[in-house]
mmCIF file with all atom_site columns, C-alpha atoms in Angstrom:
data_model
loop_
_atom_site.group_PDB
_atom_site.id
_atom_site.type_symbol
_atom_site.label_atom_id
_atom_site.label_alt_id
_atom_site.label_comp_id
_atom_site.label_asym_id
_atom_site.label_entity_id
_atom_site.label_seq_id
_atom_site.pdbx_PDB_ins_code
_atom_site.Cartn_x
_atom_site.Cartn_y
_atom_site.Cartn_z
_atom_site.occupancy
_atom_site.B_iso_or_equiv
_atom_site.pdbx_formal_charge
_atom_site.auth_seq_id
_atom_site.auth_comp_id
_atom_site.auth_asym_id
_atom_site.auth_atom_id
_atom_site.pdbx_PDB_model_num
ATOM 1   C CA . UNK A 1 1   ? -103.787 179.372 25.686 1.00 0.00 ? 18  UNK A CA 1
ATOM 2   C CA . UNK A 1 2   ? -103.432 180.024 21.956 1.00 0.00 ? 19  UNK A CA 1
ATOM 3   C CA . UNK A 1 3   ? -106.814 178.471 21.348 1.00 0.00 ? 20  UNK A CA 1
ATOM 4   C CA . UNK A 1 4   ? -108.513 180.678 23.955 1.00 0.00 ? 21  UNK A CA 1
ATOM 5   C CA . UNK A 1 5   ? -106.926 183.858 22.579 1.00 0.00 ? 22  UNK A CA 1
ATOM 6   C CA . UNK A 1 6   ? -107.715 182.835 19.021 1.00 0.00 ? 23  UNK A CA 1
ATOM 7   C CA . UNK A 1 7   ? -111.347 182.272 19.910 1.00 0.00 ? 24  UNK A CA 1
ATOM 8   C CA . UNK A 1 8   ? -111.580 185.624 21.698 1.00 0.00 ? 25  UNK A CA 1
ATOM 9   C CA . UNK A 1 9   ? -109.846 187.794 19.079 1.00 0.00 ? 26  UNK A CA 1
ATOM 10  C CA . UNK A 1 10  ? -110.927 186.142 15.846 1.00 0.00 ? 27  UNK A CA 1
ATOM 11  C CA . UNK A 1 11  ? -114.600 186.927 16.460 1.00 0.00 ? 28  UNK A CA 1
ATOM 12  C CA . UNK A 1 12  ? -113.983 190.663 16.805 1.00 0.00 ? 29  UNK A CA 1
ATOM 13  C CA . UNK A 1 13  ? -110.979 191.679 14.708 1.00 0.00 ? 30  UNK A CA 1
ATOM 14  C CA . UNK A 1 14  ? -109.418 190.685 11.352 1.00 0.00 ? 31  UNK A CA 1
ATOM 15  C CA . UNK A 1 15  ? -107.175 187.615 11.187 1.00 0.00 ? 32  UNK A CA 1
ATOM 16  C CA . UNK A 1 16  ? -104.008 189.656 10.547 1.00 0.00 ? 33  UNK A CA 1
ATOM 17  C CA . UNK A 1 17  ? -104.597 191.829 13.612 1.00 0.00 ? 34  UNK A CA 1
ATOM 18  C CA . UNK A 1 18  ? -105.424 188.760 15.703 1.00 0.00 ? 35  UNK A CA 1
ATOM 19  C CA . UNK A 1 19  ? -102.101 187.183 14.739 1.00 0.00 ? 36  UNK A CA 1
ATOM 20  C CA . UNK A 1 20  ? -100.211 190.439 15.344 1.00 0.00 ? 37  UNK A CA 1
ATOM 21  C CA . UNK A 1 21  ? -101.673 190.929 18.832 1.00 0.00 ? 38  UNK A CA 1
ATOM 22  C CA . UNK A 1 22  ? -101.142 187.286 19.783 1.00 0.00 ? 39  UNK A CA 1
ATOM 23  C CA . UNK A 1 23  ? -97.502  187.569 18.713 1.00 0.00 ? 40  UNK A CA 1
ATOM 24  C CA . UNK A 1 24  ? -97.032  190.524 21.083 1.00 0.00 ? 41  UNK A CA 1
ATOM 25  C CA . UNK A 1 25  ? -98.309  188.655 24.150 1.00 0.00 ? 42  UNK A CA 1
ATOM 26  C CA . UNK A 1 26  ? -95.685  187.211 26.516 1.00 0.00 ? 43  UNK A CA 1
ATOM 27  C CA . UNK A 1 27  ? -95.617  183.413 26.671 1.00 0.00 ? 44  UNK A CA 1
ATOM 28  C CA . UNK A 1 28  ? -97.582  183.182 23.411 1.00 0.00 ? 45  UNK A CA 1
ATOM 29  C CA . UNK A 1 29  ? -95.381  185.304 21.134 1.00 0.00 ? 46  UNK A CA 1
ATOM 30  C CA . UNK A 1 30  ? -94.898  184.068 17.594 1.00 0.00 ? 47  UNK A CA 1
ATOM 31  C CA . UNK A 1 31  ? -95.179  180.405 18.601 1.00 0.00 ? 48  UNK A CA 1
ATOM 32  C CA . UNK A 1 32  ? -98.881  180.974 19.159 1.00 0.00 ? 49  UNK A CA 1
ATOM 33  C CA . UNK A 1 33  ? -99.122  183.590 16.430 1.00 0.00 ? 50  UNK A CA 1
ATOM 34  C CA . UNK A 1 34  ? -97.944  181.230 13.695 1.00 0.00 ? 51  UNK A CA 1
ATOM 35  C CA . UNK A 1 35  ? -100.323 178.503 14.845 1.00 0.00 ? 52  UNK A CA 1
ATOM 36  C CA . UNK A 1 36  ? -103.156 181.046 14.871 1.00 0.00 ? 53  UNK A CA 1
ATOM 37  C CA . UNK A 1 37  ? -102.174 182.261 11.409 1.00 0.00 ? 54  UNK A CA 1
ATOM 38  C CA . UNK A 1 38  ? -102.347 178.722 10.068 1.00 0.00 ? 55  UNK A CA 1
ATOM 39  C CA . UNK A 1 39  ? -105.732 178.093 11.701 1.00 0.00 ? 56  UNK A CA 1
ATOM 40  C CA . UNK A 1 40  ? -107.055 181.413 10.365 1.00 0.00 ? 57  UNK A CA 1
ATOM 41  C CA . UNK A 1 41  ? -105.877 180.566 6.842  1.00 0.00 ? 58  UNK A CA 1
ATOM 42  C CA . UNK A 1 42  ? -103.216 183.250 6.422  1.00 0.00 ? 59  UNK A CA 1
ATOM 43  C CA . UNK A 1 43  ? -100.602 182.589 3.760  1.00 0.00 ? 60  UNK A CA 1
ATOM 44  C CA . UNK A 1 44  ? -97.082  181.722 4.902  1.00 0.00 ? 61  UNK A CA 1
ATOM 45  C CA . UNK A 1 45  ? -95.234  184.945 4.008  1.00 0.00 ? 62  UNK A CA 1
ATOM 46  C CA . UNK A 1 46  ? -97.750  187.372 5.558  1.00 0.00 ? 63  UNK A CA 1
ATOM 47  C CA . UNK A 1 47  ? -97.927  185.134 8.649  1.00 0.00 ? 64  UNK A CA 1
ATOM 48  C CA . UNK A 1 48  ? -94.124  185.136 8.952  1.00 0.00 ? 65  UNK A CA 1
ATOM 49  C CA . UNK A 1 49  ? -93.893  188.933 8.649  1.00 0.00 ? 66  UNK A CA 1
ATOM 50  C CA . UNK A 1 50  ? -96.842  189.721 10.933 1.00 0.00 ? 67  UNK A CA 1
ATOM 51  C CA . UNK A 1 51  ? -95.588  187.390 13.667 1.00 0.00 ? 68  UNK A CA 1
ATOM 52  C CA . UNK A 1 52  ? -92.036  188.730 13.495 1.00 0.00 ? 69  UNK A CA 1
ATOM 53  C CA . UNK A 1 53  ? -93.286  192.321 13.697 1.00 0.00 ? 70  UNK A CA 1
ATOM 54  C CA . UNK A 1 54  ? -95.663  191.567 16.567 1.00 0.00 ? 71  UNK A CA 1
ATOM 55  C CA . UNK A 1 55  ? -93.019  189.731 18.559 1.00 0.00 ? 72  UNK A CA 1
ATOM 56  C CA . UNK A 1 56  ? -90.233  192.282 18.085 1.00 0.00 ? 73  UNK A CA 1
ATOM 57  C CA . UNK A 1 57  ? -92.340  195.434 18.635 1.00 0.00 ? 74  UNK A CA 1
ATOM 58  C CA . UNK A 1 58  ? -92.287  195.362 22.480 1.00 0.00 ? 75  UNK A CA 1
ATOM 59  C CA . UNK A 1 59  ? -88.624  194.332 22.746 1.00 0.00 ? 76  UNK A CA 1
ATOM 60  C CA . UNK A 1 60  ? -86.942  197.774 22.519 1.00 0.00 ? 77  UNK A CA 1
ATOM 61  C CA . UNK A 1 61  ? -89.242  199.008 25.288 1.00 0.00 ? 78  UNK A CA 1
ATOM 62  C CA . UNK A 1 62  ? -88.373  196.035 27.486 1.00 0.00 ? 79  UNK A CA 1
ATOM 63  C CA . UNK A 1 63  ? -84.646  196.540 26.918 1.00 0.00 ? 80  UNK A CA 1
ATOM 64  C CA . UNK A 1 64  ? -84.816  200.269 27.592 1.00 0.00 ? 81  UNK A CA 1
ATOM 65  C CA . UNK A 1 65  ? -87.306  200.482 30.442 1.00 0.00 ? 82  UNK A CA 1
ATOM 66  C CA . UNK A 1 66  ? -87.771  197.194 32.300 1.00 0.00 ? 83  UNK A CA 1
ATOM 67  C CA . UNK A 1 67  ? -85.199  197.895 35.007 1.00 0.00 ? 84  UNK A CA 1
ATOM 68  C CA . UNK A 1 68  ? -86.720  201.338 35.655 1.00 0.00 ? 85  UNK A CA 1
ATOM 69  C CA . UNK A 1 69  ? -90.208  199.833 35.753 1.00 0.00 ? 86  UNK A CA 1
ATOM 70  C CA . UNK A 1 70  ? -89.013  197.140 38.166 1.00 0.00 ? 87  UNK A CA 1
ATOM 71  C CA . UNK A 1 71  ? -87.408  199.780 40.402 1.00 0.00 ? 88  UNK A CA 1
ATOM 72  C CA . UNK A 1 72  ? -90.693  201.702 40.488 1.00 0.00 ? 89  UNK A CA 1
ATOM 73  C CA . UNK A 1 73  ? -92.722  198.511 41.106 1.00 0.00 ? 90  UNK A CA 1
ATOM 74  C CA . UNK A 1 74  ? -90.536  197.635 44.096 1.00 0.00 ? 91  UNK A CA 1
ATOM 75  C CA . UNK A 1 75  ? -92.142  200.591 45.895 1.00 0.00 ? 92  UNK A CA 1
ATOM 76  C CA . UNK A 1 76  ? -95.631  199.187 45.339 1.00 0.00 ? 93  UNK A CA 1
ATOM 77  C CA . UNK A 1 77  ? -97.535  196.077 46.321 1.00 0.00 ? 94  UNK A CA 1
ATOM 78  C CA . UNK A 1 78  ? -96.156  194.431 43.177 1.00 0.00 ? 95  UNK A CA 1
ATOM 79  C CA . UNK A 1 79  ? -92.742  193.758 44.692 1.00 0.00 ? 96  UNK A CA 1
ATOM 80  C CA . UNK A 1 80  ? -93.367  189.967 44.717 1.00 0.00 ? 97  UNK A CA 1
ATOM 81  C CA . UNK A 1 81  ? -94.172  190.062 40.998 1.00 0.00 ? 98  UNK A CA 1
ATOM 82  C CA . UNK A 1 82  ? -90.915  191.924 40.312 1.00 0.00 ? 99  UNK A CA 1
ATOM 83  C CA . UNK A 1 83  ? -88.979  189.355 42.327 1.00 0.00 ? 100 UNK A CA 1
ATOM 84  C CA . UNK A 1 84  ? -90.626  186.524 40.417 1.00 0.00 ? 101 UNK A CA 1
ATOM 85  C CA . UNK A 1 85  ? -89.938  188.111 37.014 1.00 0.00 ? 102 UNK A CA 1
ATOM 86  C CA . UNK A 1 86  ? -86.343  188.887 37.910 1.00 0.00 ? 103 UNK A CA 1
ATOM 87  C CA . UNK A 1 87  ? -85.874  185.339 39.178 1.00 0.00 ? 104 UNK A CA 1
ATOM 88  C CA . UNK A 1 88  ? -87.196  184.005 35.860 1.00 0.00 ? 105 UNK A CA 1
ATOM 89  C CA . UNK A 1 89  ? -84.857  186.294 33.906 1.00 0.00 ? 106 UNK A CA 1
ATOM 90  C CA . UNK A 1 90  ? -81.879  185.432 36.069 1.00 0.00 ? 107 UNK A CA 1
ATOM 91  C CA . UNK A 1 91  ? -82.560  181.701 35.736 1.00 0.00 ? 108 UNK A CA 1
ATOM 92  C CA . UNK A 1 92  ? -82.093  182.067 31.975 1.00 0.00 ? 109 UNK A CA 1
ATOM 93  C CA . UNK A 1 93  ? -78.914  184.138 32.191 1.00 0.00 ? 110 UNK A CA 1
ATOM 94  C CA . UNK A 1 94  ? -76.656  181.130 32.722 1.00 0.00 ? 111 UNK A CA 1
ATOM 95  C CA . UNK A 1 95  ? -77.930  179.675 29.432 1.00 0.00 ? 112 UNK A CA 1
ATOM 96  C CA . UNK A 1 96  ? -77.081  182.893 27.602 1.00 0.00 ? 113 UNK A CA 1
ATOM 97  C CA . UNK A 1 97  ? -74.130  184.483 29.376 1.00 0.00 ? 114 UNK A CA 1
ATOM 98  C CA . UNK A 1 98  ? -71.434  182.009 28.315 1.00 0.00 ? 115 UNK A CA 1
ATOM 99  C CA . UNK A 1 99  ? -71.923  182.766 24.612 1.00 0.00 ? 116 UNK A CA 1
ATOM 100 C CA . UNK A 1 100 ? -73.337  186.321 24.912 1.00 0.00 ? 117 UNK A CA 1
ATOM 101 C CA . UNK A 1 101 ? -74.903  187.364 21.577 1.00 0.00 ? 118 UNK A CA 1
ATOM 102 C CA . UNK A 1 102 ? -74.862  183.890 20.016 1.00 0.00 ? 119 UNK A CA 1
ATOM 103 C CA . UNK A 1 103 ? -76.320  182.496 23.235 1.00 0.00 ? 120 UNK A CA 1
ATOM 104 C CA . UNK A 1 104 ? -79.099  185.083 23.123 1.00 0.00 ? 121 UNK A CA 1
ATOM 105 C CA . UNK A 1 105 ? -79.833  184.289 19.458 1.00 0.00 ? 122 UNK A CA 1
ATOM 106 C CA . UNK A 1 106 ? -80.071  180.573 20.215 1.00 0.00 ? 123 UNK A CA 1
ATOM 107 C CA . UNK A 1 107 ? -82.124  181.133 23.372 1.00 0.00 ? 124 UNK A CA 1
ATOM 108 C CA . UNK A 1 108 ? -84.670  183.297 21.556 1.00 0.00 ? 125 UNK A CA 1
ATOM 109 C CA . UNK A 1 109 ? -84.505  181.274 18.323 1.00 0.00 ? 126 UNK A CA 1
ATOM 110 C CA . UNK A 1 110 ? -85.385  177.862 19.705 1.00 0.00 ? 127 UNK A CA 1
ATOM 111 C CA . UNK A 1 111 ? -89.162  177.923 20.170 1.00 0.00 ? 128 UNK A CA 1
ATOM 112 C CA . UNK A 1 112 ? -89.497  176.032 23.444 1.00 0.00 ? 129 UNK A CA 1
ATOM 113 C CA . UNK A 1 113 ? -91.527  176.907 26.550 1.00 0.00 ? 130 UNK A CA 1
ATOM 114 C CA . UNK A 1 114 ? -89.697  179.459 28.692 1.00 0.00 ? 131 UNK A CA 1
ATOM 115 C CA . UNK A 1 115 ? -87.693  180.875 25.806 1.00 0.00 ? 132 UNK A CA 1
ATOM 116 C CA . UNK A 1 116 ? -88.495  183.684 23.411 1.00 0.00 ? 133 UNK A CA 1
ATOM 117 C CA . UNK A 1 117 ? -88.060  187.368 22.779 1.00 0.00 ? 134 UNK A CA 1
ATOM 118 C CA . UNK A 1 118 ? -89.667  188.618 26.000 1.00 0.00 ? 135 UNK A CA 1
ATOM 119 C CA . UNK A 1 119 ? -87.609  186.370 28.285 1.00 0.00 ? 136 UNK A CA 1
ATOM 120 C CA . UNK A 1 120 ? -84.504  186.996 26.171 1.00 0.00 ? 137 UNK A CA 1
ATOM 121 C CA . UNK A 1 121 ? -84.996  190.760 26.480 1.00 0.00 ? 138 UNK A CA 1
ATOM 122 C CA . UNK A 1 122 ? -85.509  190.456 30.229 1.00 0.00 ? 139 UNK A CA 1
ATOM 123 C CA . UNK A 1 123 ? -82.332  188.382 30.577 1.00 0.00 ? 140 UNK A CA 1
ATOM 124 C CA . UNK A 1 124 ? -80.363  190.783 28.339 1.00 0.00 ? 141 UNK A CA 1
ATOM 125 C CA . UNK A 1 125 ? -81.562  193.716 30.420 1.00 0.00 ? 142 UNK A CA 1
ATOM 126 C CA . UNK A 1 126 ? -80.633  192.005 33.680 1.00 0.00 ? 143 UNK A CA 1
ATOM 127 C CA . UNK A 1 127 ? -77.188  191.166 32.207 1.00 0.00 ? 144 UNK A CA 1
ATOM 128 C CA . UNK A 1 128 ? -76.905  194.858 31.266 1.00 0.00 ? 145 UNK A CA 1
ATOM 129 C CA . UNK A 1 129 ? -76.128  194.036 27.639 1.00 0.00 ? 146 UNK A CA 1
ATOM 130 C CA . UNK A 1 130 ? -75.703  197.003 25.346 1.00 0.00 ? 147 UNK A CA 1
ATOM 131 C CA . UNK A 1 131 ? -78.893  197.903 23.483 1.00 0.00 ? 148 UNK A CA 1
ATOM 132 C CA . UNK A 1 132 ? -77.745  197.401 19.866 1.00 0.00 ? 149 UNK A CA 1
ATOM 133 C CA . UNK A 1 133 ? -76.189  193.943 20.275 1.00 0.00 ? 150 UNK A CA 1
ATOM 134 C CA . UNK A 1 134 ? -79.138  192.814 22.411 1.00 0.00 ? 151 UNK A CA 1
ATOM 135 C CA . UNK A 1 135 ? -81.825  194.017 19.980 1.00 0.00 ? 152 UNK A CA 1
ATOM 136 C CA . UNK A 1 136 ? -79.937  192.576 17.001 1.00 0.00 ? 153 UNK A CA 1
ATOM 137 C CA . UNK A 1 137 ? -79.504  189.193 18.722 1.00 0.00 ? 154 UNK A CA 1
ATOM 138 C CA . UNK A 1 138 ? -83.178  189.116 19.722 1.00 0.00 ? 155 UNK A CA 1
ATOM 139 C CA . UNK A 1 139 ? -84.252  190.086 16.191 1.00 0.00 ? 156 UNK A CA 1
ATOM 140 C CA . UNK A 1 140 ? -82.147  187.315 14.635 1.00 0.00 ? 157 UNK A CA 1
ATOM 141 C CA . UNK A 1 141 ? -83.421  184.827 17.214 1.00 0.00 ? 158 UNK A CA 1
ATOM 142 C CA . UNK A 1 142 ? -87.001  185.916 16.556 1.00 0.00 ? 159 UNK A CA 1
ATOM 143 C CA . UNK A 1 143 ? -86.581  185.383 12.813 1.00 0.00 ? 160 UNK A CA 1
ATOM 144 C CA . UNK A 1 144 ? -85.051  181.958 13.479 1.00 0.00 ? 161 UNK A CA 1
ATOM 145 C CA . UNK A 1 145 ? -87.946  180.967 15.773 1.00 0.00 ? 162 UNK A CA 1
ATOM 146 C CA . UNK A 1 146 ? -90.402  182.320 13.189 1.00 0.00 ? 163 UNK A CA 1
ATOM 147 C CA . UNK A 1 147 ? -88.769  180.214 10.469 1.00 0.00 ? 164 UNK A CA 1
ATOM 148 C CA . UNK A 1 148 ? -88.831  177.073 12.638 1.00 0.00 ? 165 UNK A CA 1
ATOM 149 C CA . UNK A 1 149 ? -92.476  177.600 13.593 1.00 0.00 ? 166 UNK A CA 1
ATOM 150 C CA . UNK A 1 150 ? -93.455  178.263 9.964  1.00 0.00 ? 167 UNK A CA 1
ATOM 151 C CA . UNK A 1 151 ? -91.709  175.064 8.849  1.00 0.00 ? 168 UNK A CA 1
ATOM 152 C CA . UNK A 1 152 ? -93.539  173.100 11.532 1.00 0.00 ? 169 UNK A CA 1
ATOM 153 C CA . UNK A 1 153 ? -96.951  174.744 11.126 1.00 0.00 ? 170 UNK A CA 1
ATOM 154 C CA . UNK A 1 154 ? -97.062  175.224 7.378  1.00 0.00 ? 171 UNK A CA 1
ATOM 155 C CA . UNK A 1 155 ? -94.806  172.319 6.438  1.00 0.00 ? 172 UNK A CA 1
ATOM 156 C CA . UNK A 1 156 ? -95.147  169.318 8.699  1.00 0.00 ? 173 UNK A CA 1
ATOM 157 C CA . UNK A 1 157 ? -98.555  170.169 10.180 1.00 0.00 ? 174 UNK A CA 1
ATOM 158 C CA . UNK A 1 158 ? -99.678  171.616 6.848  1.00 0.00 ? 175 UNK A CA 1
ATOM 159 C CA . UNK A 1 159 ? -99.503  168.140 5.364  1.00 0.00 ? 176 UNK A CA 1
ATOM 160 C CA . UNK A 1 160 ? -102.045 166.849 7.857  1.00 0.00 ? 177 UNK A CA 1
ATOM 161 C CA . UNK A 1 161 ? -104.342 169.868 8.212  1.00 0.00 ? 178 UNK A CA 1
#
């Protein structure tokens, strides 16, 4: 998926904007953004900052508005999508709920499929976490995931590519 997005964006917009937009996209987030940054030749520090900013930008809106958006969507033909998204968020709650903020940091911070800032924000919203602790936990987790991905992409993979 990262490769397809990279191909599409990199031909039309600057590398930094490509990485920023990719980092904002659910499922891709900074995991794909950091890989794209490496492929596009961005230096480590700008890549780290751009990916963190792109990933965290949508999170306050998700925390504040997702339940209202879901309520509105339930009155449309998109009710099955809402059910599916809520099911995904609820399936992650058990991984987070036991440890609350630390659980959310770890969930967002470990860059594995099915984790990340978007899913973490959805789970936090469904758990009705307070805004400040949720956004802070997601920010810390995002920076942790960013650091891990930079170490992998610019460190380990950087040796070979």
